Coordinates of C-alpha atoms in Angstrom, one line a residue:
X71 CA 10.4 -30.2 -7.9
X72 CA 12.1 -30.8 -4.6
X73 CA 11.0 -32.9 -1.7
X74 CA 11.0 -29.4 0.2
X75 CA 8.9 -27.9 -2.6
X76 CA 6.5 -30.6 -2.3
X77 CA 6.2 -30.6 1.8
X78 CA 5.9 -26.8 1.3
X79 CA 2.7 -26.8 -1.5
X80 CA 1.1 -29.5 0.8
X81 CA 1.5 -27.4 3.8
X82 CA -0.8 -24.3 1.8
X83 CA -2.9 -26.8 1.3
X84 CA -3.4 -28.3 4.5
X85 CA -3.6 -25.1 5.6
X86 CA -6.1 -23.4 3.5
X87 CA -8.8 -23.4 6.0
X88 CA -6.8 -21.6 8.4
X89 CA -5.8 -18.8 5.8
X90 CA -8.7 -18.7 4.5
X91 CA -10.1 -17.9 8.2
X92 CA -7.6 -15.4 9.3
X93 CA -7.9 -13.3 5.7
X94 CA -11.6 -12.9 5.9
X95 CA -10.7 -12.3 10.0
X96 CA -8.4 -9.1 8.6
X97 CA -10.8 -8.5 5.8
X98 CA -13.5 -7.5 8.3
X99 CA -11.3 -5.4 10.7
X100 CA -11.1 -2.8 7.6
X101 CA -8.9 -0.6 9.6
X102 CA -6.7 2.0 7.8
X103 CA -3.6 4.0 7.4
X104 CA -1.9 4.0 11.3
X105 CA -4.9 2.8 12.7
X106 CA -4.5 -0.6 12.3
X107 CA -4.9 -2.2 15.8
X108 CA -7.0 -5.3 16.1
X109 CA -5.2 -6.1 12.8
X110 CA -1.8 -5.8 14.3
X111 CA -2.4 -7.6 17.2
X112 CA -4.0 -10.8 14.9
X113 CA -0.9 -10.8 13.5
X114 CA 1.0 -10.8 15.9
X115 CA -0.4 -13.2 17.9
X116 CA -0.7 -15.6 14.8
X117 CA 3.2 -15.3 14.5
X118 CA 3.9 -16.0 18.2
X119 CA 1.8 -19.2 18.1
X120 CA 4.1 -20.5 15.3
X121 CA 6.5 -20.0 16.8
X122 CA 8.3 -16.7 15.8
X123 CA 10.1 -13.7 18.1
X124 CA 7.8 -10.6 17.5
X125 CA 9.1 -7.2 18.1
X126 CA 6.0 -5.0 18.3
X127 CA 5.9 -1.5 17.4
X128 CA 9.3 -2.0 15.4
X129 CA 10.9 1.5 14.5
X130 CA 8.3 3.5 16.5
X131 CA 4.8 2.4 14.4
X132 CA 2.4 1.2 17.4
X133 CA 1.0 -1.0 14.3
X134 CA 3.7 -2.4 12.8
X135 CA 5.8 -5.5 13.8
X136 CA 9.1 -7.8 13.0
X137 CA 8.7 -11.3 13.5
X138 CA 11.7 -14.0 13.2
X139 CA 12.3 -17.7 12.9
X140 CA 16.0 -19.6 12.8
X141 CA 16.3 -22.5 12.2
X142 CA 20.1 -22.6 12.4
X143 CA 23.0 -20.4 10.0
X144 CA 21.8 -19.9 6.8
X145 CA 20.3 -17.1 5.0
X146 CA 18.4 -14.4 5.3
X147 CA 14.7 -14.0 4.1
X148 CA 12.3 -11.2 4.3
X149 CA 8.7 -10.8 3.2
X150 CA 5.9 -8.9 4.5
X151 CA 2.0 -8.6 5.7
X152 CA 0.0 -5.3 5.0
X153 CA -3.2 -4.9 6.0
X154 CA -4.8 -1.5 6.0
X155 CA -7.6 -0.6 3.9
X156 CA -9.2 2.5 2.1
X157 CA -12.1 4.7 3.7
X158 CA -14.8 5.2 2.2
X159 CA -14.6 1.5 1.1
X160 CA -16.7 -0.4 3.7
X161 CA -18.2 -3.3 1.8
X162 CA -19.7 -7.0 2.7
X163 CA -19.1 -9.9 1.2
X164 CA -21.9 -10.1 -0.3
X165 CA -23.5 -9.7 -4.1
X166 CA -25.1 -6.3 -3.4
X167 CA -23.9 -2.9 -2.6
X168 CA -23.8 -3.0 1.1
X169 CA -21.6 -1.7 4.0
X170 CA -20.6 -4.1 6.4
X171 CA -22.8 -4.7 9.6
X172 CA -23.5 -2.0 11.7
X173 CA -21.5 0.2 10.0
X174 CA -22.3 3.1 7.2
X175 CA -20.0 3.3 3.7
X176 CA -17.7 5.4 4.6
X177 CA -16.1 3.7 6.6
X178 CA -12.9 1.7 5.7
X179 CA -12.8 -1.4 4.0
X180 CA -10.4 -3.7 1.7
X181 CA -9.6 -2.8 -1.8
X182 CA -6.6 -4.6 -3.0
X183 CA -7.3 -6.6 -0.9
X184 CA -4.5 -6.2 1.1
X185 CA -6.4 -8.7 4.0
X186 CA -5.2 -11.2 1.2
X187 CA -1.7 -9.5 0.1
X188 CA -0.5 -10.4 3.8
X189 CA -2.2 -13.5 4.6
X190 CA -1.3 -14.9 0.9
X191 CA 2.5 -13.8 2.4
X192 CA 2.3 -15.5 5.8
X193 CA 1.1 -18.6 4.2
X194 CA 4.0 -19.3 1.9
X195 CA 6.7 -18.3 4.9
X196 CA 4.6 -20.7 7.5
X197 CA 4.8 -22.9 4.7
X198 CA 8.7 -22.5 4.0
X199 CA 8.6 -22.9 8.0
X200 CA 7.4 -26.4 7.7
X201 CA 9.5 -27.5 5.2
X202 CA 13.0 -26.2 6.6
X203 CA 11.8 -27.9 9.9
X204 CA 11.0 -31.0 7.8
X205 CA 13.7 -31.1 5.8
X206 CA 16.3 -29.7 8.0
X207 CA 16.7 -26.3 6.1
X208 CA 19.0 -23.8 7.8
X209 CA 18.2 -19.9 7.8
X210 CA 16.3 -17.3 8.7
X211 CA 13.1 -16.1 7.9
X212 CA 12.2 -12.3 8.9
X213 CA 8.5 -11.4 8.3
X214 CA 7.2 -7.7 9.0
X215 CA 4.2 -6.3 9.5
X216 CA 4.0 -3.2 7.6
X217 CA 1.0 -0.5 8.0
X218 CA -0.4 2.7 5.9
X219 CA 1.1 1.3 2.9
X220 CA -1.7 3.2 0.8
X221 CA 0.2 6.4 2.2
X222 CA 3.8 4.4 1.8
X223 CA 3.7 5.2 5.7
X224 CA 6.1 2.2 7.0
X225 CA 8.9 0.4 4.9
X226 CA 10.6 3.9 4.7
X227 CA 10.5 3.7 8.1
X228 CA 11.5 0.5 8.6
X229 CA 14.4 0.7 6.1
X230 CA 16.1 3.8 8.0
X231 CA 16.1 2.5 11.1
X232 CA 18.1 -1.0 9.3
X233 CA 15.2 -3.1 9.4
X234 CA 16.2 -5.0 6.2
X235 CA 20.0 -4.1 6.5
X236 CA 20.2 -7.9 7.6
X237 CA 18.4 -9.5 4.6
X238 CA 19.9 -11.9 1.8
X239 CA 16.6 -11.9 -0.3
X240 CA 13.4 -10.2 -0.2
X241 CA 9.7 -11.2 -1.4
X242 CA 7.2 -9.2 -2.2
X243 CA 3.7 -10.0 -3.5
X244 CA 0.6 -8.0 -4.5
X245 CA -2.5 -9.1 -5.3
X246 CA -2.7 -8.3 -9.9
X247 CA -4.4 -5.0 -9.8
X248 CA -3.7 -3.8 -13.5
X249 CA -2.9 -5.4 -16.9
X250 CA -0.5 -6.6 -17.6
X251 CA 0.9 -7.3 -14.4
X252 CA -1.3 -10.3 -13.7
X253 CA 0.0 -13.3 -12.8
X254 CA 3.9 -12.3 -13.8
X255 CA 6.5 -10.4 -12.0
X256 CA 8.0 -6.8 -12.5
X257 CA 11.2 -6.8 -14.9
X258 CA 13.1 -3.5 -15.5
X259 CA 10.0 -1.6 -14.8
X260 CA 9.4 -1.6 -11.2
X261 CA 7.3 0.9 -9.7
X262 CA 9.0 4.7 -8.4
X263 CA 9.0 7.4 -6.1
X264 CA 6.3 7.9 -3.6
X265 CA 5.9 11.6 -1.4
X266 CA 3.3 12.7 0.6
X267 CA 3.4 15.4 2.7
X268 CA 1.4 17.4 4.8
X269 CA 0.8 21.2 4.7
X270 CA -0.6 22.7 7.9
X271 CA -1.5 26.4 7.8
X272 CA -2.5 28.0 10.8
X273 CA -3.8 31.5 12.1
X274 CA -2.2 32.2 15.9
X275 CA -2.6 36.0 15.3
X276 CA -6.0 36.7 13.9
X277 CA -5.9 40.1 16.0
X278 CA -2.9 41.5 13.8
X279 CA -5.0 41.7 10.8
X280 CA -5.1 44.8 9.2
X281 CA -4.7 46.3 12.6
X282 CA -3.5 49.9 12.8
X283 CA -2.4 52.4 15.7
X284 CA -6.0 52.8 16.4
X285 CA -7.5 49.2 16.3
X286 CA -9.2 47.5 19.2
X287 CA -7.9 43.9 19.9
X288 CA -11.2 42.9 20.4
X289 CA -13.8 43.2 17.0
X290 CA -16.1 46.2 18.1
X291 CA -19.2 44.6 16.8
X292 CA -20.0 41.1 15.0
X293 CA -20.6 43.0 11.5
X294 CA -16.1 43.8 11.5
X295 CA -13.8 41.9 9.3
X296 CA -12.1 39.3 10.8
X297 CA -8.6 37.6 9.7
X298 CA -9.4 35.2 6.6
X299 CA -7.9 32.2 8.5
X300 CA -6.5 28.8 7.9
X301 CA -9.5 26.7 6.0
X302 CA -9.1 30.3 3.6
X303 CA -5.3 29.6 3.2
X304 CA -6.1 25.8 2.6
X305 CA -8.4 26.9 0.2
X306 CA -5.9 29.3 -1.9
X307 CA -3.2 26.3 -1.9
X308 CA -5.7 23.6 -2.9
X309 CA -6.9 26.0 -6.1
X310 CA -3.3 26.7 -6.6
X311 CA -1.8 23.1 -6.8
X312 CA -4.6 21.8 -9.7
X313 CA -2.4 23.9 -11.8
X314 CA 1.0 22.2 -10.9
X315 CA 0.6 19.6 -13.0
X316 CA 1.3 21.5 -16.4
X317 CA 3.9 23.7 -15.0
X318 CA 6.1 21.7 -13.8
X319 CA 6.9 18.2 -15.7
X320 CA 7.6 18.0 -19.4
X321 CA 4.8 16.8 -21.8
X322 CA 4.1 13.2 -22.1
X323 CA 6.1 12.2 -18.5
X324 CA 3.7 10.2 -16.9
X325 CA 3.2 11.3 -12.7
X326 CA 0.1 11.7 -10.6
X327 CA -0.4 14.1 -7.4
X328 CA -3.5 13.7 -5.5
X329 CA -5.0 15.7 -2.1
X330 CA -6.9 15.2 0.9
X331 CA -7.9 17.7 3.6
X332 CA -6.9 16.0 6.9
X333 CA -8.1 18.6 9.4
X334 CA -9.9 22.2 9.1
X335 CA -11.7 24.7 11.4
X336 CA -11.2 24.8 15.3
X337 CA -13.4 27.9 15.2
X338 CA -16.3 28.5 17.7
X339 CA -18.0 30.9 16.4
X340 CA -18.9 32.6 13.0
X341 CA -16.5 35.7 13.5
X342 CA -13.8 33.4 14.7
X343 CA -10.9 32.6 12.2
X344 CA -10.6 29.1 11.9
X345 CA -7.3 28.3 13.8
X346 CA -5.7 25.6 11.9
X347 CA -6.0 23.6 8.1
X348 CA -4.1 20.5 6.8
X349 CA -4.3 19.2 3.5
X350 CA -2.2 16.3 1.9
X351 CA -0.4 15.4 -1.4
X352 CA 0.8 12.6 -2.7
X353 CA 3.1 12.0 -5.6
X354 CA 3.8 8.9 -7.6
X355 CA 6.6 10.0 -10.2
X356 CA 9.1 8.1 -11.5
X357 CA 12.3 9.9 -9.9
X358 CA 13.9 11.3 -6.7
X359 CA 14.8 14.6 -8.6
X360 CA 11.4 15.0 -10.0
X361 CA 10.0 14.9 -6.8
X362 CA 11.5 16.9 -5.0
X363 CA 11.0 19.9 -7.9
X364 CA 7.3 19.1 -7.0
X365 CA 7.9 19.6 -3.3
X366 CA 9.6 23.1 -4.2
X367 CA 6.7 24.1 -6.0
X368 CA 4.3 23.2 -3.3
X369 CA 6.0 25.2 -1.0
X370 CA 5.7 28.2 -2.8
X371 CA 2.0 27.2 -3.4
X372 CA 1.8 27.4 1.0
X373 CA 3.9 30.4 1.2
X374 CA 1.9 32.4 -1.4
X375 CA -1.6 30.8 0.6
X376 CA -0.4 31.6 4.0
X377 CA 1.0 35.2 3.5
X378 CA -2.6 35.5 1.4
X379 CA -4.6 34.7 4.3
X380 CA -3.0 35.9 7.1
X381 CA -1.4 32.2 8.3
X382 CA 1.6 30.4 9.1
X383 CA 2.8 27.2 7.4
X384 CA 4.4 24.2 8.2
X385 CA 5.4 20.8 6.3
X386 CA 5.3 17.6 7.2
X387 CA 6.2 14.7 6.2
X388 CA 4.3 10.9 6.0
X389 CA 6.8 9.4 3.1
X390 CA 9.7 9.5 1.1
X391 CA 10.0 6.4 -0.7
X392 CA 12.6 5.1 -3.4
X393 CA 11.9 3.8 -6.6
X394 CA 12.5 0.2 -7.0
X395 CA 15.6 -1.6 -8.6
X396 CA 15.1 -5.3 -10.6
X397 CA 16.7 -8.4 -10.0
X398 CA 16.4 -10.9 -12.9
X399 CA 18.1 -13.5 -11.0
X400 CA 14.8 -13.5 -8.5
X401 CA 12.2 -12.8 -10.8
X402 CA 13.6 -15.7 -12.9
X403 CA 13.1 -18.0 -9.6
X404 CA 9.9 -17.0 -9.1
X405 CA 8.3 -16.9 -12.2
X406 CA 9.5 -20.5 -12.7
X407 CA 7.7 -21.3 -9.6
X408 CA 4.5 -19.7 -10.7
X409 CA 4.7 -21.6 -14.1
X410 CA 5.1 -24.9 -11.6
X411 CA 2.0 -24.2 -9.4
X412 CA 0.0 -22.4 -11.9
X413 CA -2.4 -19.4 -12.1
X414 CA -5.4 -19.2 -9.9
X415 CA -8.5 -21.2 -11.0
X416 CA -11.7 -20.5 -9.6
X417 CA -14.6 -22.9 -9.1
X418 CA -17.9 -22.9 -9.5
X419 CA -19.1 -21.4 -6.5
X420 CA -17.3 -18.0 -7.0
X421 CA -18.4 -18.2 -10.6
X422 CA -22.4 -18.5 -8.8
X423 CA -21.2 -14.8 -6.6
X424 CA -19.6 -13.1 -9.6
X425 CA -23.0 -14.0 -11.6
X426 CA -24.9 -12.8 -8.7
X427 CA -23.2 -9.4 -9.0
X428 CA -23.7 -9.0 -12.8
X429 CA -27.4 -10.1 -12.0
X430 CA -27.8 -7.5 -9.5
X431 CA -26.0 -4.9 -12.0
X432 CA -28.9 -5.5 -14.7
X433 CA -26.5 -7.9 -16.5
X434 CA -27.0 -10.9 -18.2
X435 CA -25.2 -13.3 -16.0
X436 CA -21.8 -14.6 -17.7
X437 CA -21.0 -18.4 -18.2
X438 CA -17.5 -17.4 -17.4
X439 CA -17.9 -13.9 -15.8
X440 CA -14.2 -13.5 -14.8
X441 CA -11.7 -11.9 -16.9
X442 CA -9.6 -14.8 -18.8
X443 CA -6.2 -12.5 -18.0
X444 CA -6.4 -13.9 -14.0
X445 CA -6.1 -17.1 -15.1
X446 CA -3.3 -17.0 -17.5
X447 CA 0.3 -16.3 -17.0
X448 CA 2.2 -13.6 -18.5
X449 CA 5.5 -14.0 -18.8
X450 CA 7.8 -11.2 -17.2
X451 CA 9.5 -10.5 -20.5
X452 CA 6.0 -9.8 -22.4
X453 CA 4.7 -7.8 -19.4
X454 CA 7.8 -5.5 -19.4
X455 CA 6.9 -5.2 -23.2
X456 CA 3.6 -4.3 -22.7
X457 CA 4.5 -1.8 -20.3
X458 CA 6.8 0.1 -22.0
X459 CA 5.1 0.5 -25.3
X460 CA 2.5 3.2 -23.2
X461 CA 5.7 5.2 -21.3
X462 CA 8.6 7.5 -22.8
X463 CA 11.5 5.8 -23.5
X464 CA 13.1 8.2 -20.5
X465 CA 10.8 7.1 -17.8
X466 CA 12.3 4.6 -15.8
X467 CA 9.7 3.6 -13.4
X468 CA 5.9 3.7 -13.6
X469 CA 3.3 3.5 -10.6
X470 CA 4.3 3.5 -7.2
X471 CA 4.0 1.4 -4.1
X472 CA 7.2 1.1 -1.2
X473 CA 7.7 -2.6 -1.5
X474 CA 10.6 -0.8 -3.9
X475 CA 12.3 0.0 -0.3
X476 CA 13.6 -3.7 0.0
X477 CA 15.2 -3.0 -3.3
X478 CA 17.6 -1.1 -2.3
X479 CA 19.2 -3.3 0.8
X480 CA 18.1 -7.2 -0.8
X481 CA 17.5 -8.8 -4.1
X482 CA 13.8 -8.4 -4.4
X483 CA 11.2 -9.8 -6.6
X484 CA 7.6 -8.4 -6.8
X485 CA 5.3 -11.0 -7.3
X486 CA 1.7 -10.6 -8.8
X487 CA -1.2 -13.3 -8.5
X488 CA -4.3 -12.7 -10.7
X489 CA -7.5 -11.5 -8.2
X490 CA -10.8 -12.0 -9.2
X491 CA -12.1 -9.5 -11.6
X492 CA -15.4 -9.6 -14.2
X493 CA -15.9 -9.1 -17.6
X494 CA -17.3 -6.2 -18.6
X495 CA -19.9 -5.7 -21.0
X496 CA -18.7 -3.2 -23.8
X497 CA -19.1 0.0 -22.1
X498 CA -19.6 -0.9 -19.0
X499 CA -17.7 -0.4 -15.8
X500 CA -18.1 -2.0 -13.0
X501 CA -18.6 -0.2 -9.8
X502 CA -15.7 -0.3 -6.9
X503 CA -18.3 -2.2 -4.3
X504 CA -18.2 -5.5 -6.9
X505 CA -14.3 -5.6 -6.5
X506 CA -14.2 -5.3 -3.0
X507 CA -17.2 -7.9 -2.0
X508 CA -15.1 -10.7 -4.5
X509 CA -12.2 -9.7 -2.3
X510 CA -13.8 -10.4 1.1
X511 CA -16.0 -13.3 -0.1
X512 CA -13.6 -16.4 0.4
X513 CA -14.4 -18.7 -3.0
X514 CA -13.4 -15.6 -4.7
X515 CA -10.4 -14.4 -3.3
X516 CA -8.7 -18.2 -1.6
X517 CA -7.4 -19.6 -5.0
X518 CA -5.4 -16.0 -5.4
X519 CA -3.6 -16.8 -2.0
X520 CA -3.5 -20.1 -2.3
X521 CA -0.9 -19.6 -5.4
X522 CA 0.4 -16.8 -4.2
X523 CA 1.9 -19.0 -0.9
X524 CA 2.9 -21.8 -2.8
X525 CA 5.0 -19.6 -5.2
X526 CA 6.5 -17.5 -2.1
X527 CA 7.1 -20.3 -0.1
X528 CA 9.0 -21.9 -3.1
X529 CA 11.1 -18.8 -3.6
X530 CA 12.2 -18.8 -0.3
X531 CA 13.2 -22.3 -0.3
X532 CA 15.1 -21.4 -3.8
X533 CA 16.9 -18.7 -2.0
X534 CA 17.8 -21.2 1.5
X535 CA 19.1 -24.5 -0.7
X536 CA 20.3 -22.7 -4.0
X537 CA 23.8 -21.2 -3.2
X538 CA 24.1 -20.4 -7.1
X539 CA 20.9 -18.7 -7.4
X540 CA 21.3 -16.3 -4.1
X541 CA 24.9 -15.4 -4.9
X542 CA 23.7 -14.7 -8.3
X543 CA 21.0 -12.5 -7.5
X544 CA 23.3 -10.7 -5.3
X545 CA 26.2 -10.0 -7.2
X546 CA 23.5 -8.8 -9.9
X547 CA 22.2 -6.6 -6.1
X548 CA 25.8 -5.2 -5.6
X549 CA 26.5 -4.4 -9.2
X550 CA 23.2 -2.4 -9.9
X551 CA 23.5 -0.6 -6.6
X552 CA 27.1 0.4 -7.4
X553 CA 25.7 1.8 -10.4
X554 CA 23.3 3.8 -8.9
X555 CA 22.7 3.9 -4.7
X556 CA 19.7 5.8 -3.3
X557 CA 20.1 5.6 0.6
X558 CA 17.2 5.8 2.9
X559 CA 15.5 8.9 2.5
X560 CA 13.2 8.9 5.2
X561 CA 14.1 11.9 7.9
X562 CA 11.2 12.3 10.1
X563 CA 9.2 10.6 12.7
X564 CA 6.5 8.5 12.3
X565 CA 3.7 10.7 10.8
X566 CA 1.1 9.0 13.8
X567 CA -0.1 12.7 15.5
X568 CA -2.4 13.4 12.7
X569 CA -6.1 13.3 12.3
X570 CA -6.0 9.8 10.4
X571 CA -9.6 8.4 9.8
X572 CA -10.7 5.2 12.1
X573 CA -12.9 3.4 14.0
X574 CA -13.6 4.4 17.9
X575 CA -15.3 3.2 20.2
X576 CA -18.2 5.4 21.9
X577 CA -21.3 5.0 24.1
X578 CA -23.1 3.9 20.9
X579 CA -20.4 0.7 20.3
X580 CA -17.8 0.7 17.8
X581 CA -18.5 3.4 15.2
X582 CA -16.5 5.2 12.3
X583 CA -15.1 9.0 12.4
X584 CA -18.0 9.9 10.5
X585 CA -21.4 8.2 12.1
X586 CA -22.2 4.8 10.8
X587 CA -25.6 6.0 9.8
X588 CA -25.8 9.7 9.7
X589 CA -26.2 10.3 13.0

């Protein structure tokens, strides 16, 4: 362990008051996909007071940020914050099923938590701050704010417009959120290719409908047929899609594609068409190629819907992102730091909330009510076994999530800490309000970030004082991207235009897009 090591791990723990603070501050905001304002701005403010150059709004995103530090010639290194939640999510920190105050449940809230994702991240680059000013450490560290990472809205982005074009290394870190990536980091199998798009059908001819020689371009009377319209058309393509699945992929391959009506209606009266329709998809596949034969067939899905229901149709698009590459060299790194700091132990006061839960589930409260897995380590290695034994030996990549976008211009580890999670009684399943109140409650979630900034901000100082290491990971960068190179594949504008869920402010206060109490 290095004297820079040791100033860094003391830093985190000086600091854990103030971490603690600002994640349960970020936590509480529970603003989503490119609506992440007051969370953005925390940020960004945060970064400024210690001392880094903050670009707001980099590459067009109104929430997103890049923030930099020198500290003389040296390296490169790049890690990130997200912090937008889920709706439909809003949750208290507390033992119950309650939204938070003054709002209803539908509005967003923290899953991940990704309020602990990015502060965990800040932490260990403050922290590799402190000890490169301590130590007199040259380089460079770049830290972005990146939002909608649940629609894998910004690092696409980001990466097009040569955000990361300048980085040596890259960190990234998530918060364990399936077995057995707890407390390990990915090894061959990193996660793939993440699409969504947008299909927006619209009706801007309802007159033309059946119309002959004869017809009136006014309706004679409320009882005539009107044009079937755009919620119709959404409709036809959202029956038509559920049968993709078995169409189009080859038994066994492992891919998900899910929907969400953005926007419907417009209409004003009952023998109006409605005017315009969106619904979105998104894919998490394993390859480009595969895709993009999805895309295909959703677009003869809108065509068939559209010409059905007397519309137009358009795509859009909110992301294209690449699958990711690995880097041994980094994971090695990092994994040896996370076998130096440890995995997450959690005290008794969190044990009292998770027993508190359990009691209020009609449990039997545990002695040890969290899962052993978050407080063990897994080495990469037996995590990449695990993995693989449940895919085809032809999948490449499995789950998705656009950290993989650093991949592609840095060495890049993915990091996973162990979050607090319960034993379940056989049978039992725990519902999603438990998860998110240990998540925003800070003797549950804290010893999760605390690890997680030690390790990072050990990683980084790897990378900044280990010549051998960096030029190792990179010449294993240059030689796996000369095997294979995916460029950037975003193409479009920031997707901000659309009806994305969020909080406004109204006569009645601050209130979600659908009332915070029915009203």
């Amino acid at each position: 362990m290095t004297a820079a090591k040791d100033t860094a791990r003391a830093t985190v723990r000086a600091r854990m008051g103030e971490i603690s603070r600002w994640t349960r501050d970020i936590w509480d905001f529970g603003e989503t996909a490119w609506r992440e304002y007051k969370s953005c701005a925390y940020y960004v403010d945060l970064l400024r007071s210690e001392g880094f150059e903050v670009e707001e709004g980099s590459a067009g995103m109104p929430t997103a940020f890049c923030a930099t530090w020198s500290n003389g010639d040296g390296p490169t290194i790049g890690g990130y914050a997200e912090y937008d939640g889920i709706p439909g999510n809003c949750q208290a920190a507390e033992p119950r099923k309650a939204p938070r105050p003054g709002l209803g449940p539908h509005a967003g809230g923290h899953t991940d938590p990704h309020s602990a994702l990015g502060m965990g991240s800040l932490g260990g680059f403050l922290a590799a701050k402190a000890a490169m000013e301590a130590h007199n450490i040259p380089g460079r560290l770049k830290f972005f704010g990146e939002p909608a990472e649940k629609v894998r809205g910004s690092k696409p982005i980001h990466a097009a417009a040569g955000y990361y074009d300048d980085l040596d290394a890259a960190i990234s870190f998530h918060p364990f959120y399936m077995a057995p990536l707890c407390n390990t980091v990915r090894w061959d199998t990193h996660c793939g290719v993440g699409y969504g798009v947008i299909y927006e059908f619209t009706c801007d001819a309802p007159e033309t409908w059946m119309a002959g020689e004869d017809a009136s371009p006014i309706p004679a009377s409320h009882a005539a047929a009107r044009a079937p319209g755009a919620t119709d058309a959404m409709v036809q393509m959202y029956q038509s899609a559920k049968a993709l699945r078995e169409h189009v992929m080859a038994p066994g391959q492992s891919w998900s594609m899910n929907e969400a009506i953005l926007s419907h209606g417009q209409a004003t009266a009952d023998n109006i068409p409605a005017q315009i329709a969106q619904i979105q998809y998104f894919i998490r596949i394993s390859e480009v190629s595969e895709a993009e034969h999805i895309i295909r067939g959703l677009d003869h899905f809108a065509e068939a819907a559209a010409q059905l229901c007397h519309c137009s149709w358009r795509r859009h698009w909110v992301a294209k992102s690449r699958p990711g590459l690995p880097n041994h060299a980094m994971a090695r790194a990092t994994y040896a730091n996370l076998e130096a700091v440890g995995a997450p132990v959690w005290g008794e006061e969190a044990a009292d909330f998770a027993r508190a839960i359990q009691a209020e589930l009609g449990l039997d409260p545990m002695a040890d009510p969290f899962l052993p897995m978050i407080s063990k380590l897994t080495p990469p290695e037996e995590a990449e076994r695990q993995i693989r034994q449940v895919l085809p030996p032809s999948q490449r990549h499995f789950t998705s999530d656009d950290y993989t976008e650093y991949c592609w211009h840095a060495p890049t580890v993915r990091l996973y800490i162990g979050r607090p999670a319960l034993t379940a009684p056989e049978g039992f399943a725990y519902p999603a309000w438990a998860m998110n109140a240990l998540g925003g409650h800070p003797a549950t979630i804290d010893p999760m970030t605390e690890v997680a900034a030690q390790v990072i901000a050990m990683t980084a100082l790897d990378c900044l004082t280990d010549p051998a290491l960096l030029e190792t990971a990179q010449a294993e960068f240059r030689q796996r991207t000369a095997q294979e190179h995916i460029p950037p594949l975003c193409d479009y504008a920031p997707p901000l235009h659309f009806r994305w869920p969020e909080y406004v402010t109204t006569a009645r206060g601050e209130d979600w897009v659908i009332p915070a109490h029915g009203q």
